[in-house]
XYZ file of C-alpha atoms in Angstrom:
378
model
C -41.382 34.298 -36.590
C -42.362 30.618 -36.285
C -39.052 29.616 -37.856
C -37.195 31.755 -35.292
C -39.170 30.172 -32.447
C -38.444 26.702 -33.788
C -34.722 27.520 -34.025
C -34.671 28.974 -30.502
C -36.470 25.922 -29.122
C -34.025 23.642 -30.940
C -31.017 25.492 -29.503
C -32.583 25.378 -26.026
C -33.164 21.634 -26.441
C -29.535 21.058 -27.456
C -28.290 23.064 -24.478
C -30.465 20.991 -22.151
C -29.122 17.764 -23.645
C -25.567 19.061 -23.286
C -26.139 19.983 -19.648
C -27.704 16.591 -18.928
C -24.797 14.843 -20.633
C -22.238 16.802 -18.622
C -24.061 16.148 -15.389
C -24.386 12.464 -16.208
C -20.742 12.204 -17.209
C -19.554 13.921 -14.038
C -21.444 11.668 -11.645
C -19.645 10.010 -8.731
C -22.175 7.206 -8.303
C -23.243 3.931 -9.885
C -26.796 2.824 -9.142
C -29.006 -0.121 -10.000
C -30.193 1.823 -13.056
C -27.040 3.783 -13.936
C -24.267 1.419 -15.060
C -20.646 2.080 -15.983
C -19.957 0.734 -19.476
C -16.568 0.473 -21.110
C -16.295 3.453 -23.459
C -18.746 5.651 -21.534
C -17.758 8.621 -19.384
C -15.879 7.696 -16.202
C -17.268 8.438 -12.765
C -15.449 11.180 -10.843
C -15.219 11.869 -7.116
C -17.144 14.973 -5.909
C -14.052 17.179 -5.707
C -12.603 15.891 -8.974
C -9.600 14.204 -7.331
C -10.152 10.640 -8.565
C -11.690 8.935 -11.588
C -12.884 5.368 -11.968
C -13.334 3.631 -15.296
C -12.024 1.025 -17.724
C -8.389 1.052 -18.838
C -5.601 -1.051 -20.363
C -2.172 -0.835 -18.659
C 0.818 -0.158 -20.890
C 0.648 -2.046 -24.173
C -1.714 -4.684 -22.807
C -5.006 -5.263 -24.638
C -6.724 -6.545 -21.492
C -9.352 -4.318 -19.911
C -9.617 -3.571 -16.212
C -11.755 -1.437 -13.938
C -9.392 0.899 -12.132
C -9.051 4.151 -10.259
C -6.587 6.950 -10.949
C -5.967 10.613 -10.196
C -8.097 12.893 -12.337
C -6.831 15.626 -14.678
C -3.263 14.329 -15.002
C -1.422 13.932 -18.284
C 0.068 10.607 -17.144
C -2.454 8.188 -15.655
C -1.501 7.065 -12.138
C -3.533 3.985 -11.251
C -4.027 3.484 -7.515
C -6.531 0.604 -7.433
C -7.697 -2.193 -9.726
C -10.913 -4.182 -9.235
C -10.541 -7.223 -11.477
C -6.767 -7.514 -11.271
C -6.934 -11.334 -11.520
C -9.833 -11.473 -13.988
C -9.119 -9.190 -16.967
C -11.593 -8.623 -19.763
C -10.407 -9.489 -23.256
C -12.357 -6.723 -24.994
C -14.251 -3.478 -24.428
C -17.649 -4.969 -23.668
C -17.437 -4.803 -19.874
C -20.196 -3.356 -17.676
C -19.859 -2.478 -13.975
C -23.160 -2.334 -12.120
C -24.697 -2.445 -8.665
C -27.292 -5.106 -7.918
C -29.358 -5.946 -4.882
C -28.785 -6.714 -2.051
C -25.701 -4.493 -2.433
C -23.088 -6.049 -4.698
C -20.785 -4.600 -7.317
C -20.546 -6.927 -10.308
C -18.440 -6.740 -13.445
C -20.010 -8.418 -16.482
C -18.367 -9.406 -19.759
C -19.879 -9.335 -23.231
C -21.837 -12.543 -22.645
C -23.340 -11.168 -19.426
C -21.256 -13.471 -17.213
C -19.870 -12.182 -13.900
C -16.055 -11.997 -13.984
C -15.598 -10.098 -10.723
C -17.824 -9.101 -7.810
C -17.771 -7.841 -4.238
C -19.416 -9.500 -1.242
C -21.420 -8.294 1.725
C -22.905 -9.725 4.904
C -25.669 -7.102 4.947
C -28.244 -5.895 2.455
C -29.523 -2.542 1.245
C -32.912 -1.558 -0.136
C -31.425 0.972 -2.545
C -27.707 0.170 -2.943
C -25.326 2.548 -4.708
C -21.567 2.598 -5.326
C -19.879 5.964 -4.805
C -16.346 7.186 -5.467
C -15.143 9.431 -2.625
C -12.484 12.150 -2.721
C -10.355 10.015 -0.395
C -10.013 7.438 -3.178
C -12.310 5.024 -1.358
C -14.870 3.351 -3.623
C -17.779 2.285 -1.417
C -21.043 0.371 -1.666
C -23.733 1.681 0.675
C -27.417 2.431 1.142
C -28.324 5.541 -0.887
C -28.236 8.595 1.371
C -26.400 6.820 4.224
C -22.924 8.329 4.559
C -22.064 6.731 7.908
C -18.604 5.152 7.547
C -19.591 2.247 9.762
C -22.518 1.323 7.518
C -20.623 0.733 4.279
C -21.474 -2.661 2.802
C -18.090 -2.830 1.052
C -15.143 -0.482 0.466
C -12.056 -0.597 -1.740
C -9.922 0.556 1.219
C -10.288 -2.995 2.558
C -9.000 -4.445 -0.722
C -6.008 -2.354 -1.876
C -3.654 -3.306 -4.663
C -0.146 -1.784 -4.739
C -0.963 1.692 -3.380
C -1.639 2.932 0.153
C -3.692 6.143 0.183
C -4.110 8.576 3.056
C -6.646 7.291 5.583
C -6.335 3.658 4.463
C -5.604 1.211 7.306
C -2.801 -1.286 6.749
C -3.123 -4.006 9.370
C -5.214 -6.726 10.963
C -8.692 -6.853 12.469
C -8.639 -9.496 15.204
C -12.444 -9.713 15.337
C -13.026 -10.548 11.663
C -9.568 -11.992 11.012
C -9.205 -9.755 7.937
C -5.751 -8.443 7.074
C -5.345 -5.445 4.778
C -1.992 -5.365 2.981
C -0.467 -4.197 -0.294
C 0.557 -6.573 -3.062
C 2.688 -5.529 -5.997
C 1.694 -5.820 -9.653
C 3.329 -8.671 -11.580
C 4.758 -6.081 -13.957
C 3.846 -2.717 -15.452
C 1.322 -4.281 -17.840
C -0.184 -6.889 -15.507
C -1.832 -5.733 -12.252
C -2.325 -9.309 -10.978
C -0.704 -9.887 -7.539
C 3.069 -10.119 -7.857
C 5.786 -11.555 -5.630
C 5.965 -8.790 -3.022
C 3.600 -7.797 -0.210
C 3.678 -5.022 2.398
C 2.227 -5.676 5.862
C 1.821 -4.174 9.304
C 3.030 -7.088 11.426
C 1.138 -7.086 14.760
C 3.260 -9.732 16.482
C 5.293 -8.343 19.382
C 5.830 -4.622 18.920
C 4.149 -3.739 15.587
C 6.397 -3.097 12.625
C 5.972 -2.825 8.862
C 7.564 -5.487 6.690
C 7.981 -6.354 3.014
C 7.804 -9.999 2.027
C 8.921 -11.810 -1.083
C 6.574 -14.748 -0.919
C 6.909 -15.942 2.684
C 10.392 -14.462 3.219
C 10.821 -11.115 4.970
C 13.124 -8.896 2.883
C 12.632 -5.583 4.692
C 11.669 -4.553 8.216
C 10.997 -1.039 9.477
C 11.936 -2.001 13.011
C 9.413 -1.877 15.882
C 7.111 1.106 16.374
C 8.225 2.957 19.511
C 5.238 5.284 19.819
C 6.725 8.058 17.681
C 8.419 6.411 14.712
C 9.821 3.114 13.448
C 12.998 2.533 15.426
C 14.923 0.797 12.657
C 14.442 3.285 9.823
C 16.456 6.468 9.493
C 13.912 8.254 7.286
C 10.790 7.280 9.234
C 10.210 10.643 10.926
C 6.981 12.530 10.296
C 6.847 14.244 6.918
C 6.110 17.871 6.112
C 2.922 16.975 4.262
C 1.673 14.042 6.306
C 1.573 12.425 9.736
C 1.472 8.704 10.427
C 1.283 6.217 13.236
C 0.607 2.674 14.354
C -2.534 2.184 16.423
C -3.096 -0.864 18.571
C -6.059 -2.175 20.570
C -7.551 -5.509 21.575
C -9.535 -5.594 18.344
C -7.077 -4.312 15.724
C -3.568 -3.144 14.895
C -2.962 -0.931 11.892
C -0.630 1.593 10.258
C -2.141 4.722 8.698
C -1.028 8.117 7.435
C -3.030 11.309 6.969
C -2.410 14.446 4.923
C -1.702 17.764 6.630
C -1.864 19.968 3.523
C -3.321 20.088 0.027
C -0.241 18.263 -1.299
C -1.186 14.731 -2.354
C 0.869 11.818 -1.028
C 0.801 8.151 -1.984
C 2.831 5.099 -0.948
C 3.479 2.385 -3.531
C 5.000 -1.089 -3.626
C 6.680 -1.715 -6.978
C 6.778 -5.053 -8.798
C 10.428 -5.457 -7.731
C 9.702 -4.895 -4.031
C 10.653 -1.228 -3.640
C 8.562 1.012 -1.375
C 8.252 4.627 -2.451
C 6.506 7.656 -1.015
C 5.492 10.172 -3.696
C 4.217 13.737 -3.394
C 2.243 15.840 -5.851
C 2.318 19.567 -5.222
C 1.849 20.663 -8.830
C -0.042 18.518 -11.348
C 2.058 19.995 -14.169
C 5.259 18.954 -12.425
C 4.004 15.435 -11.791
C 4.875 13.034 -9.004
C 8.119 13.574 -7.117
C 9.709 10.674 -5.157
C 10.176 11.642 -1.501
C 11.397 8.431 0.166
C 12.827 5.241 -1.336
C 12.939 1.995 0.701
C 15.286 0.180 0.714
C 17.533 3.189 0.277
C 20.677 1.016 0.092
C 21.834 -2.581 0.604
C 21.903 -2.206 4.372
C 18.128 -1.784 4.415
C 17.757 -5.418 3.340
C 16.478 -7.601 6.155
C 19.179 -9.825 7.768
C 21.557 -9.168 4.883
C 24.639 -9.814 7.000
C 23.225 -12.589 9.171
C 23.619 -13.125 12.908
C 26.270 -10.968 14.616
C 26.978 -9.223 11.330
C 27.143 -5.481 10.722
C 26.435 -3.538 7.576
C 27.976 -0.329 6.261
C 26.908 0.808 2.804
C 30.121 2.871 2.519
C 32.296 -0.241 2.831
C 33.147 -2.839 0.210
C 31.950 -5.419 0.888
C 29.100 -3.902 2.859
C 28.977 -6.718 5.439
C 31.401 -7.236 8.275
C 31.463 -8.938 11.662
C 31.137 -7.396 15.085
C 34.271 -7.093 17.234
C 35.615 -10.526 18.331
C 33.485 -12.282 15.702
C 34.525 -13.920 12.420
C 32.500 -15.177 9.404
C 30.692 -18.430 10.061
C 31.464 -19.615 6.526
C 34.578 -17.970 5.078
C 34.111 -19.410 1.578
C 30.511 -18.205 1.330
C 31.538 -14.822 2.762
C 34.124 -14.382 0.008
C 31.375 -15.039 -2.550
C 29.273 -12.230 -0.988
C 26.876 -14.708 0.631
C 26.690 -13.275 4.136
C 23.483 -15.021 5.210
C 25.396 -17.416 7.490
C 26.471 -14.508 9.652
C 29.311 -14.531 12.136
C 30.441 -16.552 15.149
C 32.645 -15.734 18.126
C 36.388 -16.053 17.579
C 36.783 -17.510 21.064
C 34.217 -18.906 23.490
C 32.458 -16.331 25.641
C 33.798 -16.150 29.205
C 32.529 -13.374 31.461
C 35.018 -14.337 34.208
C 37.917 -13.393 31.932
C 36.832 -9.903 31.066
C 34.218 -10.380 28.357
C 31.752 -7.493 28.640
C 28.973 -5.813 26.708
C 30.237 -3.440 24.025
C 28.469 -0.255 23.052
C 27.884 0.404 19.361
C 26.932 4.010 18.629
C 25.035 5.150 15.531
C 24.299 1.556 14.545
C 21.152 -0.305 13.601
C 22.112 -3.833 14.618
C 18.526 -4.542 15.618
C 17.293 -4.390 12.042
C 19.493 -7.139 10.666
C 20.124 -9.716 13.329
C 19.111 -11.121 16.643
C 22.016 -10.353 18.952
C 22.224 -12.321 22.205
C 24.966 -12.494 24.807
C 24.776 -14.731 27.851
C 27.048 -14.940 30.855
C 27.014 -17.242 33.925
C 28.334 -15.520 37.019
C 27.866 -16.539 40.667
C 25.105 -18.938 39.621
C 23.135 -15.975 38.246
C 22.412 -15.748 34.528
C 22.778 -12.313 32.995
C 21.296 -12.045 29.538
C 21.393 -9.234 27.031
C 18.944 -9.429 24.189
C 18.838 -6.806 21.475
C 16.139 -7.122 18.818
């Protein structure tokens, strides 16, 4: 009888340990006493949508703290903490310390990456939310405005639903995407994706300081220079502007997951996930063809992806540099064949089903009866 009781107690003890282990492994929070060590169970958002832990991209041996979608056969990383400060081995520890900082320590207990905050917390915790936002806050305080730090303000190459892409004029902070260097190195690459607040807001891709893609200005409903910028079936989006901030954001309208990525070669893609077994399906690719490239054909040029070459000149215009044009260098654009003279019948021409505004600044000026008439298409 005593042996049976001992065996029953032992089984009960093992079940308790198993339950504690599962509960501990499924936590969504890092505290000042509960650290995340490389090799331990990852933390998981409350609804099981995202995981956060240590990983090595591709064939790289470097270790990073990253976030990815949970329960998928192929890991899809959406955020990386120490993208410019990789660990060389599996001895990393991610912890929360007072007054409310996330710190990543290496094997010699040196800080290789950390967050910052202008406020303090008595009992700081870091929590992974189902939105994919990793936040540092006071324990028990779920007010969005009281977060000490959030990963949504420091994205890498992925824009998630609810994340603001834009500029805060009060703090001066700009939130933008930056590509990975390559598939095995998440350090910032050559390309960045911004919501440009100057003039009428528009989204742009830069290669270094050069603009290589523009969505065209936001007209209140969609981006005027992009054919495929209408609202999607699974999401809505918009640009919101005030005296304090301008930002682009999209939100989900169904259970289908959507993400926007900027690849290491400067391509924007919108992906949807309706079935985890099926995997991610590309929905929109930008640029979709050569004519999506910013100012490809230069001033007074026109672009038609069905033509060869794709660039041509507007009516009554000729290439500015014929030799360069023949070598498919159209950046010099076009010039008028003859000088503009409104008194001899030169008029504005209408171009239907065209997107001149996306590739060039087109200006026509006429002097007539001492009055200057100016047409300016942007």
